CSV table of C-alpha atoms in Angstrom, one decimal:
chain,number,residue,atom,x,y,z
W,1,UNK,CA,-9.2,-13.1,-12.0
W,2,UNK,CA,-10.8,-9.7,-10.2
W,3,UNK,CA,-9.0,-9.7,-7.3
W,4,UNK,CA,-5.2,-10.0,-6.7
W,5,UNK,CA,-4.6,-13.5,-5.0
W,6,UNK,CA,-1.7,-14.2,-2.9
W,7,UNK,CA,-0.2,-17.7,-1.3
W,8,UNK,CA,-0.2,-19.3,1.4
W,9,UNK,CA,-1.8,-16.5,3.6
W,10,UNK,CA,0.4,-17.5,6.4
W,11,UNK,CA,4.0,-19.1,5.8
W,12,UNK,CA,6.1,-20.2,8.9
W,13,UNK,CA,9.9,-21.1,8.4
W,14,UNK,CA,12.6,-21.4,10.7
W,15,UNK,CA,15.5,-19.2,11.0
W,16,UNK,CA,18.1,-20.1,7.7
W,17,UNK,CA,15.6,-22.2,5.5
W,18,UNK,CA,13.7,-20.9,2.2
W,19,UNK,CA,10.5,-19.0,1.7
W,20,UNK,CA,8.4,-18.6,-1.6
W,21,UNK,CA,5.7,-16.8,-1.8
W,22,UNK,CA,3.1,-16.2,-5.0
W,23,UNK,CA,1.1,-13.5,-5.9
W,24,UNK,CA,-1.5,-13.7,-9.4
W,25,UNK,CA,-2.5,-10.4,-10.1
W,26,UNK,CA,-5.7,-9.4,-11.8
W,27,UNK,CA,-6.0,-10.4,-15.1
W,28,UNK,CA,-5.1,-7.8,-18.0
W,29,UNK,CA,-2.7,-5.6,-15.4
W,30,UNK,CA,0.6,-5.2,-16.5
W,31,UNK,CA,2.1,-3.7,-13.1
W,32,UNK,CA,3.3,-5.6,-10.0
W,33,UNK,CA,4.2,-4.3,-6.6
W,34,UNK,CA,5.3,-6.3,-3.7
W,35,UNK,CA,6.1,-4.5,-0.4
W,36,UNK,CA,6.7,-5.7,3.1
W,37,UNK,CA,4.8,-4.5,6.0
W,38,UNK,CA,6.6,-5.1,9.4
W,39,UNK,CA,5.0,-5.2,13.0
W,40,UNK,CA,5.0,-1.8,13.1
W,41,UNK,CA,2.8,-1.3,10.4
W,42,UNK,CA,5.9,0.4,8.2
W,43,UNK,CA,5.3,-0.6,4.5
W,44,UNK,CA,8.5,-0.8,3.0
W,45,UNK,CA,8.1,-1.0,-1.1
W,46,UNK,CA,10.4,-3.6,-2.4
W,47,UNK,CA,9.9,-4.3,-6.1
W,48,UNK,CA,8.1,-3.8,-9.2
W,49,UNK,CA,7.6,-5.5,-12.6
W,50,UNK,CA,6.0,-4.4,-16.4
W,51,UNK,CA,5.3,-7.8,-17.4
W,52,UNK,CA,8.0,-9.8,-16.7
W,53,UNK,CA,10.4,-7.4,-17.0
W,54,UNK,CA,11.6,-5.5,-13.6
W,55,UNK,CA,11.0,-2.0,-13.9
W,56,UNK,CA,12.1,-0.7,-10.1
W,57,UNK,CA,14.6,-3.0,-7.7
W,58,UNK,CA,15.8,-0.3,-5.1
W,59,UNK,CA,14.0,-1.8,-2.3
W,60,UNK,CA,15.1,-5.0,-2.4
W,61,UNK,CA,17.8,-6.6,0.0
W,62,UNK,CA,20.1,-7.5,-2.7
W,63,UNK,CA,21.7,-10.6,-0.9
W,64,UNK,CA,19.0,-12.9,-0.2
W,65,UNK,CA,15.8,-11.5,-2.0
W,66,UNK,CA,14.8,-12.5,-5.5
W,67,UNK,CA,11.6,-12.1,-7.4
W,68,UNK,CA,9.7,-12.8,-10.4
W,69,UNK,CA,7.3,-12.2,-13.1
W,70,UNK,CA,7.6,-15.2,-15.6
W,71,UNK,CA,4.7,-15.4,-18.5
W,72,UNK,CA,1.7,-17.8,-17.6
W,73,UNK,CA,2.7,-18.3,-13.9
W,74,UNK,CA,1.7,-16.4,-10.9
W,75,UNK,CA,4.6,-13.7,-9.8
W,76,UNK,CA,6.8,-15.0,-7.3
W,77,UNK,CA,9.0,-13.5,-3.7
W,78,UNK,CA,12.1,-15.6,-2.6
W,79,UNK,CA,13.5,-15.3,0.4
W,80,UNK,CA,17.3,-17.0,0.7
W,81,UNK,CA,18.6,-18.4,4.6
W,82,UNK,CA,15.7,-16.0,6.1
W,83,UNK,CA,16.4,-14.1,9.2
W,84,UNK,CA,14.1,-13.5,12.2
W,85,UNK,CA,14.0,-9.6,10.7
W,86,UNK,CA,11.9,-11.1,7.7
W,87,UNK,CA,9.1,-11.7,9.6
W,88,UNK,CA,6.5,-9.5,8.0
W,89,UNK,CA,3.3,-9.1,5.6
W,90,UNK,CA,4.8,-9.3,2.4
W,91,UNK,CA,1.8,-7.8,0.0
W,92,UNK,CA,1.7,-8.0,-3.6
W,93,UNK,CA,0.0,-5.3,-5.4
W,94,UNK,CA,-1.5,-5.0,-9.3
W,95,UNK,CA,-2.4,-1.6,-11.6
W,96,UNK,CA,-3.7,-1.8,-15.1
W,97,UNK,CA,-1.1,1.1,-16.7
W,98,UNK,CA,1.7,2.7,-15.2
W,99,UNK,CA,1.6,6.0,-13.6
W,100,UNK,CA,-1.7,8.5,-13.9
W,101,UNK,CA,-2.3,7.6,-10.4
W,102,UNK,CA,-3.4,4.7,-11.2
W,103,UNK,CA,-4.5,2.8,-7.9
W,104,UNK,CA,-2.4,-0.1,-7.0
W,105,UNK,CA,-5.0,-3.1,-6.1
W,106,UNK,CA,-3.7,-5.6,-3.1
W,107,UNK,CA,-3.7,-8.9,-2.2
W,108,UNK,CA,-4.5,-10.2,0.9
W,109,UNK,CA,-1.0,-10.7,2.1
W,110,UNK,CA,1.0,-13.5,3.1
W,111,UNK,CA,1.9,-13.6,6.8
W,112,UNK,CA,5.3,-14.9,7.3
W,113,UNK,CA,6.6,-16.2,10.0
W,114,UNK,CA,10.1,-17.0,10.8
W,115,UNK,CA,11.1,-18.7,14.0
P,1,UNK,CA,13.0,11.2,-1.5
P,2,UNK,CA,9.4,11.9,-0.4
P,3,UNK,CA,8.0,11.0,3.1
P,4,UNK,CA,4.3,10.7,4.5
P,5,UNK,CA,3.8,12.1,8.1
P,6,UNK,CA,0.6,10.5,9.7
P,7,UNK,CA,1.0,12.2,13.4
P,8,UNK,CA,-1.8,10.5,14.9
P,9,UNK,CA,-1.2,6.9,15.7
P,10,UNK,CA,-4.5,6.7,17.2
P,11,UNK,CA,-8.7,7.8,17.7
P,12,UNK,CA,-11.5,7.1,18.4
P,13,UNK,CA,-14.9,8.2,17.4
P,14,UNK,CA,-18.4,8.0,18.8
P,15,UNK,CA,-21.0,6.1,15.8
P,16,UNK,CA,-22.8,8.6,13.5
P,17,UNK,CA,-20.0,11.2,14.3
P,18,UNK,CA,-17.3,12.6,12.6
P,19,UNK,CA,-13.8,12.5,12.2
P,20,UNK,CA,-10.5,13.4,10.6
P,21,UNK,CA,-7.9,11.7,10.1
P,22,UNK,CA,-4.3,14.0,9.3
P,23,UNK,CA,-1.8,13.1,6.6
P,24,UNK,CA,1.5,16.1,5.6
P,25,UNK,CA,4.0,14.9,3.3
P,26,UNK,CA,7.3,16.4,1.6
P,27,UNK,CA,8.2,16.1,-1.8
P,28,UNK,CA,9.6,18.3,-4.1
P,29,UNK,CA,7.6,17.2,-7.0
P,30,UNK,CA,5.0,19.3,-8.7
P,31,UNK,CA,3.1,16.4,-10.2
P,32,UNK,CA,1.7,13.7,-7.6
P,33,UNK,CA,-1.5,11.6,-6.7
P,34,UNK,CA,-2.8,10.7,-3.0
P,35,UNK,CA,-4.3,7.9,-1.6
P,36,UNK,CA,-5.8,6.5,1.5
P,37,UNK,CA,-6.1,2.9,2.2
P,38,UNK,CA,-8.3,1.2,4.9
P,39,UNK,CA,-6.7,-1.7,6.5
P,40,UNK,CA,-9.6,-3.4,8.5
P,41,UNK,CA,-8.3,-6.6,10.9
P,42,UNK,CA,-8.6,-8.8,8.2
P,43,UNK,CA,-5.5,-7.2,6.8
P,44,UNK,CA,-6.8,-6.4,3.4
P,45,UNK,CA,-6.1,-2.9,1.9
P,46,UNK,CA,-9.0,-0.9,0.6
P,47,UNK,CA,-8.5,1.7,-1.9
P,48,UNK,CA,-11.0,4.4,0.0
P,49,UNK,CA,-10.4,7.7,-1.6
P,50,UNK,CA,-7.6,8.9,-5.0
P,51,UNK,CA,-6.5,12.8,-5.5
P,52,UNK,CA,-5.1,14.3,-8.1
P,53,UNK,CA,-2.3,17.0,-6.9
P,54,UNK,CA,-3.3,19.2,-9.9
P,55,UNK,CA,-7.2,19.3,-9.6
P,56,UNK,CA,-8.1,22.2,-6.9
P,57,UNK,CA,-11.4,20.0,-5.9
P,58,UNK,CA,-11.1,18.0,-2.6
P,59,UNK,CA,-11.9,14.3,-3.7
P,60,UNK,CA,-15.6,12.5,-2.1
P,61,UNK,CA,-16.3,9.2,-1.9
P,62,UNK,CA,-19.9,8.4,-0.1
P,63,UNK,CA,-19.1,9.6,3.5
P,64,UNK,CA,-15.6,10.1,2.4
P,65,UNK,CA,-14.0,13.1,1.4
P,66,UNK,CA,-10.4,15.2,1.9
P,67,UNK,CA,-9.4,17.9,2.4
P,68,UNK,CA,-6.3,18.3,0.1
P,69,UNK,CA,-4.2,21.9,0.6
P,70,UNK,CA,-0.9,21.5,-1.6
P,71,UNK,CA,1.0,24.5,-0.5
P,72,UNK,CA,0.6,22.8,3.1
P,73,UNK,CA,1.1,19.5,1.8
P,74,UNK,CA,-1.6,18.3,3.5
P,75,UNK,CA,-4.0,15.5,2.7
P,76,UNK,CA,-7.0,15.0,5.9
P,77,UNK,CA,-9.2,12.6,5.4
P,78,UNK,CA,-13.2,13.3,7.0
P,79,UNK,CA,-15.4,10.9,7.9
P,80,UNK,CA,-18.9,11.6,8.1
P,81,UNK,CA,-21.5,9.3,10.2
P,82,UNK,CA,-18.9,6.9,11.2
P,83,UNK,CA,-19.8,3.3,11.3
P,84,UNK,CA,-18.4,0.5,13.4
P,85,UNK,CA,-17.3,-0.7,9.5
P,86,UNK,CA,-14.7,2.0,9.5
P,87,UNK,CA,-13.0,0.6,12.3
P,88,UNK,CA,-9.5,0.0,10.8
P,89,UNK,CA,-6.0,0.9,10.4
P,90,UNK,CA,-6.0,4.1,7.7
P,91,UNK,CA,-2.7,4.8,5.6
P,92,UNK,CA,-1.7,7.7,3.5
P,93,UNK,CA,-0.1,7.4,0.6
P,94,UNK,CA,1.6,9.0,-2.2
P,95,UNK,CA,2.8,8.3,-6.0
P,96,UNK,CA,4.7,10.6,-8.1
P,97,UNK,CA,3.5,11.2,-11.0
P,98,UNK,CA,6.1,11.3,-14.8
P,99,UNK,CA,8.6,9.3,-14.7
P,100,UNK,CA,9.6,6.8,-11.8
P,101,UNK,CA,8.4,3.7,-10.2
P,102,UNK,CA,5.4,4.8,-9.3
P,103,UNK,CA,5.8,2.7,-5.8
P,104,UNK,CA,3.2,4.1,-3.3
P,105,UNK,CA,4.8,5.6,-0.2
P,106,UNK,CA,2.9,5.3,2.8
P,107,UNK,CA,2.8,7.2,5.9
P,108,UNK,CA,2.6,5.0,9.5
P,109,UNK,CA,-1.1,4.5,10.0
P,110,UNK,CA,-3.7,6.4,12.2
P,111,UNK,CA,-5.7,3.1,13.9
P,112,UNK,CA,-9.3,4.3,14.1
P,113,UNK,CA,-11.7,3.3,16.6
P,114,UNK,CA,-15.5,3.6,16.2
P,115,UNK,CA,-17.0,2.9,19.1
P,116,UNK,CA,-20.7,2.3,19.6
């Protein structure tokens, strides 16, 4: 598709179950961000992927995040016994190539909520 | 690591005026691009205007343009004729260039107001 499409738009979970979230990016770019955005606006970057293959991890919690890029199937965020400290705009970026200054092109974001 | 200073959480701005919005950063790369992203209500984020760190020329987009000063590593971004549009959340944003991740680091966000 032309535009990066992210799912649900707004997820609510309470404190200790699972959440899954999807991002599709555009079709023909090889690149996927996802970063989390907290109340106070701070974008934190969390992880990036060439393909399927994970090209940069440092950002994520390494305990009870997970992510992936499988062929054929939207790019997915999982979030393990989530904590009220999750709750956030996860957004899932796309770029064409890597580097150059290429622009990153973003979802909507998916709003979630954890009670 | 490389950080993004927006020092301006807020303004405001009168319709058909301008105004500028201030970005510094810190990095001790020689090879980086800029960005600024609108973030309207509706939470999506707009690409609004791209520099390169090794072209001289500010950037313009429309009734956008910066005004990019790399030995103050500084990156403003003007507004011309301001429209109630514009009215938004506006982040900064940076992306080393070579080899690395290529992530975006953003600064906090100046929340704009245009006001009628």
């Amino acid at each position: 598709g032309e535009e990066v499409a992210q799912t649900p738009k707004h997820l609510v979970r309470g404190e200790g179950q699972k959440a899954k979230l999807y991002c599709a990016p555009i079709k023909g770019h090889s690149y996927v961000f996802w970063y989390q955005q907290v109340l106070k606006n701070e974008f934190k970057f969390l992880i990036s992927f060439q393909n399927e293959n994970v090209f940069d991890e440092t950002g994520m919690p390494k305990e009870r995040f997970s992510a992936k890029c499988l062929p054929n199937s939207p790019c997915s965020l999982e979030i393990q016994a989530t904590k009220l400290e999750d709750s956030a705009v996860y957004f899932c970026a796309s770029s064409q190539f890597r580097g150059r200054g290429q622009p990153q092109h973003f979802g909507d974001g998916t709003r979630l909520s954890i009670l | 690591a490389q950080t993004v200073t927006q020092s301006q959480p807020e303004m405001s701005v009168q319709e058909a005026e301008t105004v500028t919005l201030s970005c510094t950063y810190d990095t001790s790369e020689n090879n980086y691009y800029l960005f600024w992203y609108k973030q309207p209500p509706s939470r999506q984020m707009i690409l609004v205007i791209r520099q390169e760190a090794y072209k001289q020329q500010n950037a313009t987009e429309n009734r956008f343009s910066v005004n990019f000063q790399k030995a103050a590593k500084s990156f403003s971004l003007k507004i011309s004729d301001s429209q109630l549009g514009d009215t938004a959340m506006y982040f900064c944003a940076f992306m080393i260039s070579g080899a690395g991740s290529y992530q975006l680091t953003f600064g906090k966000g100046t929340k704009l107001s245009v006001i009628p």
